[in-house]
Amino acid sequence: MIPVQLTLEGLYSYRERQKIDFENLTEAGLFGIFGAVGSGKSSILEAISFALYGETERLNSRDRRTYNMMNLKSNRSYIEFDFINFENKKFRATREFKRNSKNFEDVKTPSVTFYKWKNDNWIPLEHSNAEQLIGLSYANFKRTIIIPQGQFKEFLELGATERTNMMKEIFGLQRFDLQNNVSALHTKNRSELDHLEGRLKGFEEVSEDKIAFQKENLENEQKKFEQAQQAFKETGEKYARLKNLKADFELLHQKKSDFEKLTGQKEEIDALENRTEIFDRVSRNFMPLLNEKNKLEKEISEQKSLKEQQLKIWQETGIRYRQVQDKLSVLQPQYEVLPQSRIRENDLLLILQMLKFSEEIKMLKARTQKGDDEVQKVEARQKLIRQNIETLQKESEVLRSRKLDSNVLVLVGNWFLEKKKLEEALQKQIEKTEAKKAEIKRVSDELKSFNLNTETFKNDFQTEYEALENRKKSFSERRSQLEVQQKLAHFAGTLHDGESCPLCGALEHPHIVEFDDVNAELEEIQKKILDLATRQENRQRQLAEIEKILDRKSIFEEQLNLEEESVKQVRITIDQHLKSFIWKEFNAESQQAFEEKRQESFAIDKKMEELNVLIASQQKDLEKERTHLDQYNKALEKFRIDEAKKEEQILTNEANLKMLRWTDYREQEMAGVEEIHSQLSKSNLETEQLYLQFASEEKEISPALARQKTMADESEKRISALEQEISLNKNLIETALAEHQFEKIEEIQQILLQKINVPEARAVIQQFRIRFETLKNSILELEHKLKDFAFNEEEFSAAEDQFKTKEQELKTANDAVVKALTEIERLEKEFKKKEDLLKELAQLQKRADNLKIMTSLFKGAGFVQYVSSIYLRQLCDHANIRFHRMTRNQLSLQLNDSNDFEIVDYLNEGRSRSVKTLSGGQAFQVSLSLALALAESVQSNASAEKNFFFIDEGFGTQDSESVNIVFETLMNLRKENRIVGIISHVEELKEKIPVALNITKDEEHGSLIEIV
């Protein structure tokens, strides 16, 4: 992760919005953040962590985090952090939380949004998971990228289990944790195996013999089926003939029965036909005339009713018209004098405005007089403030002439401070040199006890070792000879005639050799060989111890040379520093005199600051009085302008009066004039509204009255026409009755009440006629067909029973064949399944054996721990590259058999000890080396060209030389495309870092950030 930009507002000591552009800082490769204790340095790292993960090192959710993080003078906290992740993509994280306006201690839950930079725009993401973007959890983020205060040694002191879990997450070692996968596979395989074995139990009855038996049974059943099929065919032919004959006799009987029923219905059908024809003739000739008669009678009734309503409305409208005319005649005189009354109303309104302007002019004159008094007071206060400012400025000029140049004081003070540091550094370096000399002397004393020549001791030891080796070789050869002689003596003692020789196989042994007993000599030689081997081992151990002591001496001598060189460099630096003192007004040998003058200058500065504060305060007061004076003058000018405008308006209104005079109302009360105007205005409005209302009603009623009269006349004409049409319709009905031989209209109405559906009735009649004739013909045909045949019920029943018996026998034989075929097909399919299952069973059993081996291999995450130990040892190797240099090859980091960190101390014969025995400065050095190695390993997979690392502590535990070594180490990281940020208050480090942020805390504005 590479930081790009950070914005803070209302967080901890940051009250006002502050922005950090990291691009300039990261380009330098190494940058710092410096400031006094409590200025807000560490808050920058807390802001980054909180923006990304919603977590901080100092506070958790139980600590009322949002309330305690928010600046007490702010009501809103805002963090915006832009960064580039391991995929070289740019993202933004924002968090904002606000204070409840009604409850100071209630701070709402932060709102969080993540963005991605795409197509020159910030696109909101659907999640706020920083771990997904950065690839690290919060715990490992603060161990590898941003290491907060108090957490620098955390990785070094982690337990084995926690460290393994951390390595799993950081390096993705979970891909080696295959225990669960193997266990799941083993469980799945065992389940499949059990399931398969259970399935195979269902195939125990399936075999080739059983299939052959079923095929033989099928042949027998097929023969039985063929015999039953032949018998069924013969019986079926006879049964079919009898069945058809029975059907014909039954059909003839049924048709005769149906014909008798139709004969009984014929009279009723003939009557229906007669009624239908009469109804059809009457409805066609009389129905239109009757419908027209009913229509005319209905319409004439409606017209008479409408005529009565229209006459009633015409009478009511006439009455209303006469009433409106009466009211208009009453209002006419008042409406004619309305224009003069309106002029009087308008004059009263102008007089009311003039009275109001007169009152406002009196008030403006009073305020103008009061304003003139205030202006005189302000001018007097301004004069007094100017006199005070002049007095204070003269006093400040006197002090400024006595004050020393602050830049000179800073330079001289820094010179004395640097001189003190150099003298202390020289003394420390001399002490280190003496300590190294003492170490070398102690090692030299240890070598004296061996009484050897350091130049030739290796050759001497080699010569002696080879002499012992030659003697041991000679004794070994003699031992071999004696062992052969001893074996031959054993064989000679066991030879007997007739038995084969174990060496040559001969059965006769004429000359058996005799040997002396060599056991004693063999035992003596064995002791000498062991003694020589012991001497060799002792000499080898002694040689290793001497080489180890010489190595320590060499390391100490090398360190002594470095320390002596450092002493020379410090002396040269001191000489150069003394020559750089160029200030004649001070004495380089008297720092006390300088301090007295600096304190005097500080006192003058303080006094001048106090005077400047007073002058600034007086100037602010003067500016306030000037503002007041301008405000008063502007207000007075406005009062005078308003007064003139209102007097002008009075004159204008007086000129516009038409009926009334201003002099008659100038001294009257405004309320009385308002009452007169209100009453007159109300009376004029009522007169106008009533007159216009009645005039409008007269215009609307007059045409309506004429319209109602016309509509009544039209209704009378329509009634007369309808009466003529009814008379004509009555004549047509009487003519039709005579023509069709009916006496009264009631006979026609009675026939029409039947409401016969003529088409349906005719269809029923026609259908009956067709069915009657068809059935009659069918009976004749059947009687002719069956005249030579007779039907016997008993013979038919016997044939039917025999047919059913043969049918059942055929079905039984067919079912047996089908059953046999189905069983053979089933057995063949099951046998094929059984073969496939047996093959699958063999594969699963083989897989189970392999999974058992893999379970043992990955049990208890042992493989992950093994891989983790490899990564840890690589980290140790990378960390030692820097740790050796920081400790001048005195200490080294290693892992023990339990995968815990240990320190190898070369000043104490290379023995190992716990990391907890390190001093604070040494612990910082090894933690820094390990953290750098861990950060490099973690970020090695990133596609970005540069990697980032931030530390927030540690340098205060280092002496000046160690600070130089650490600083040189950090500077070398720039060559490796590593970016390092440092938070510290160590001044020596601040002077060495090229680019830095300086954090200052202002009582009014809070923490402020500037680039130095």
PDB file of C-alpha atoms in Angstrom, residues 607-704:
ATOM      1  CA  LYS A 607       7.994  42.455  26.669  1.00  0.00           C
ATOM      2  CA  MET A 608       7.751  43.400  22.968  1.00  0.00           C
ATOM      3  CA  GLU A 609       5.186  40.682  22.403  1.00  0.00           C
ATOM      4  CA  GLU A 610       3.133  42.067  25.308  1.00  0.00           C
ATOM      5  CA  LEU A 611       3.398  45.589  23.843  1.00  0.00           C
ATOM      6  CA  ASN A 612       2.447  44.271  20.377  1.00  0.00           C
ATOM      7  CA  VAL A 613      -0.564  42.534  21.885  1.00  0.00           C
ATOM      8  CA  LEU A 614      -1.605  45.810  23.569  1.00  0.00           C
ATOM      9  CA  ILE A 615      -1.032  47.774  20.343  1.00  0.00           C
ATOM     10  CA  ALA A 616      -3.031  45.218  18.348  1.00  0.00           C
ATOM     11  CA  SER A 617      -5.796  45.371  20.943  1.00  0.00           C
ATOM     12  CA  GLN A 618      -5.865  49.195  20.794  1.00  0.00           C
ATOM     13  CA  GLN A 619      -5.877  49.075  16.991  1.00  0.00           C
ATOM     14  CA  LYS A 620      -8.806  46.651  17.054  1.00  0.00           C
ATOM     15  CA  ASP A 621     -10.625  49.042  19.393  1.00  0.00           C
ATOM     16  CA  LEU A 622      -9.796  51.958  17.086  1.00  0.00           C
ATOM     17  CA  GLU A 623     -11.096  49.986  14.100  1.00  0.00           C
ATOM     18  CA  LYS A 624     -14.295  49.189  15.992  1.00  0.00           C
ATOM     19  CA  GLU A 625     -14.814  52.896  16.789  1.00  0.00           C
ATOM     20  CA  ARG A 626     -14.217  53.767  13.112  1.00  0.00           C
ATOM     21  CA  THR A 627     -16.816  51.191  12.143  1.00  0.00           C
ATOM     22  CA  HIS A 628     -19.257  52.639  14.667  1.00  0.00           C
ATOM     23  CA  LEU A 629     -18.629  56.165  13.388  1.00  0.00           C
ATOM     24  CA  ASP A 630     -19.251  55.075   9.773  1.00  0.00           C
ATOM     25  CA  GLN A 631     -22.443  53.320  10.824  1.00  0.00           C
ATOM     26  CA  TYR A 632     -23.702  56.389  12.714  1.00  0.00           C
ATOM     27  CA  ASN A 633     -22.893  58.756   9.824  1.00  0.00           C
ATOM     28  CA  LYS A 634     -24.621  56.443   7.320  1.00  0.00           C
ATOM     29  CA  ALA A 635     -27.674  56.199   9.576  1.00  0.00           C
ATOM     30  CA  LEU A 636     -27.846  60.043  10.018  1.00  0.00           C
ATOM     31  CA  GLU A 637     -27.619  60.540   6.264  1.00  0.00           C
ATOM     32  CA  LYS A 638     -30.392  58.000   5.741  1.00  0.00           C
ATOM     33  CA  PHE A 639     -32.591  59.752   8.363  1.00  0.00           C
ATOM     34  CA  ARG A 640     -32.180  63.141   6.599  1.00  0.00           C
ATOM     35  CA  ILE A 641     -32.951  61.626   3.173  1.00  0.00           C
ATOM     36  CA  ASP A 642     -36.061  59.848   4.522  1.00  0.00           C
ATOM     37  CA  GLU A 643     -37.274  63.093   6.169  1.00  0.00           C
ATOM     38  CA  ALA A 644     -36.931  65.019   2.893  1.00  0.00           C
ATOM     39  CA  LYS A 645     -38.717  62.252   0.934  1.00  0.00           C
ATOM     40  CA  LYS A 646     -41.670  62.204   3.309  1.00  0.00           C
ATOM     41  CA  GLU A 647     -42.067  66.061   3.237  1.00  0.00           C
ATOM     42  CA  GLU A 648     -42.017  65.881  -0.561  1.00  0.00           C
ATOM     43  CA  GLN A 649     -44.680  63.121  -0.503  1.00  0.00           C
ATOM     44  CA  ILE A 650     -46.960  65.298   1.701  1.00  0.00           C
ATOM     45  CA  LEU A 651     -46.775  68.153  -0.815  1.00  0.00           C
ATOM     46  CA  THR A 652     -47.505  65.726  -3.686  1.00  0.00           C
ATOM     47  CA  ASN A 653     -50.548  64.248  -1.929  1.00  0.00           C
ATOM     48  CA  GLU A 654     -51.884  67.771  -1.095  1.00  0.00           C
ATOM     49  CA  ALA A 655     -51.690  68.698  -4.775  1.00  0.00           C
ATOM     50  CA  ASN A 656     -53.705  65.556  -5.686  1.00  0.00           C
ATOM     51  CA  LEU A 657     -56.668  66.373  -3.357  1.00  0.00           C
ATOM     52  CA  LYS A 658     -59.882  67.139  -5.391  1.00  0.00           C
ATOM     53  CA  MET A 659     -62.741  67.657  -2.929  1.00  0.00           C
ATOM     54  CA  LEU A 660     -61.188  67.943   0.593  1.00  0.00           C
ATOM     55  CA  ARG A 661     -58.556  70.355   2.047  1.00  0.00           C
ATOM     56  CA  TRP A 662     -55.408  69.357   4.022  1.00  0.00           C
ATOM     57  CA  THR A 663     -55.778  72.268   6.426  1.00  0.00           C
ATOM     58  CA  ASP A 664     -59.128  70.886   7.654  1.00  0.00           C
ATOM     59  CA  TYR A 665     -57.563  67.557   8.718  1.00  0.00           C
ATOM     60  CA  ARG A 666     -53.914  68.483   9.678  1.00  0.00           C
ATOM     61  CA  GLU A 667     -54.638  68.619  13.409  1.00  0.00           C
ATOM     62  CA  GLN A 668     -57.137  65.710  13.553  1.00  0.00           C
ATOM     63  CA  GLU A 669     -56.397  62.295  15.023  1.00  0.00           C
ATOM     64  CA  MET A 670     -55.440  59.643  12.520  1.00  0.00           C
ATOM     65  CA  ALA A 671     -57.823  57.014  14.058  1.00  0.00           C
ATOM     66  CA  GLY A 672     -60.909  59.250  13.506  1.00  0.00           C
ATOM     67  CA  VAL A 673     -60.004  59.884   9.847  1.00  0.00           C
ATOM     68  CA  GLU A 674     -59.437  56.126   9.360  1.00  0.00           C
ATOM     69  CA  GLU A 675     -62.950  55.389  10.732  1.00  0.00           C
ATOM     70  CA  ILE A 676     -64.580  57.921   8.321  1.00  0.00           C
ATOM     71  CA  HIS A 677     -62.646  56.483   5.357  1.00  0.00           C
ATOM     72  CA  SER A 678     -63.526  52.897   6.279  1.00  0.00           C
ATOM     73  CA  GLN A 679     -67.274  53.569   6.526  1.00  0.00           C
ATOM     74  CA  LEU A 680     -67.361  55.511   3.218  1.00  0.00           C
ATOM     75  CA  SER A 681     -65.337  52.814   1.427  1.00  0.00           C
ATOM     76  CA  LYS A 682     -67.643  50.072   2.721  1.00  0.00           C
ATOM     77  CA  SER A 683     -70.819  51.980   1.647  1.00  0.00           C
ATOM     78  CA  ASN A 684     -69.485  52.630  -1.874  1.00  0.00           C
ATOM     79  CA  LEU A 685     -68.492  48.999  -2.307  1.00  0.00           C
ATOM     80  CA  GLU A 686     -71.887  47.660  -1.166  1.00  0.00           C
ATOM     81  CA  THR A 687     -73.810  50.044  -3.503  1.00  0.00           C
ATOM     82  CA  GLU A 688     -71.719  49.063  -6.516  1.00  0.00           C
ATOM     83  CA  GLN A 689     -71.873  45.307  -5.855  1.00  0.00           C
ATOM     84  CA  LEU A 690     -75.691  45.231  -5.310  1.00  0.00           C
ATOM     85  CA  TYR A 691     -76.489  47.347  -8.383  1.00  0.00           C
ATOM     86  CA  LEU A 692     -74.262  45.275 -10.654  1.00  0.00           C
ATOM     87  CA  GLN A 693     -75.676  42.032  -9.213  1.00  0.00           C
ATOM     88  CA  PHE A 694     -79.333  42.975  -9.893  1.00  0.00           C
ATOM     89  CA  ALA A 695     -78.518  44.362 -13.364  1.00  0.00           C
ATOM     90  CA  SER A 696     -76.847  41.088 -14.243  1.00  0.00           C
ATOM     91  CA  GLU A 697     -79.863  39.098 -12.985  1.00  0.00           C
ATOM     92  CA  GLU A 698     -82.243  41.250 -15.128  1.00  0.00           C
ATOM     93  CA  LYS A 699     -80.183  40.503 -18.265  1.00  0.00           C
ATOM     94  CA  GLU A 700     -80.219  36.751 -17.514  1.00  0.00           C
ATOM     95  CA  ILE A 701     -83.974  36.486 -16.633  1.00  0.00           C
ATOM     96  CA  SER A 702     -85.401  38.401 -19.654  1.00  0.00           C
ATOM     97  CA  PRO A 703     -84.318  35.922 -22.414  1.00  0.00           C
ATOM     98  CA  ALA A 704     -85.080  32.935 -20.141  1.00  0.00           C
TER      99      ALA A 704
END
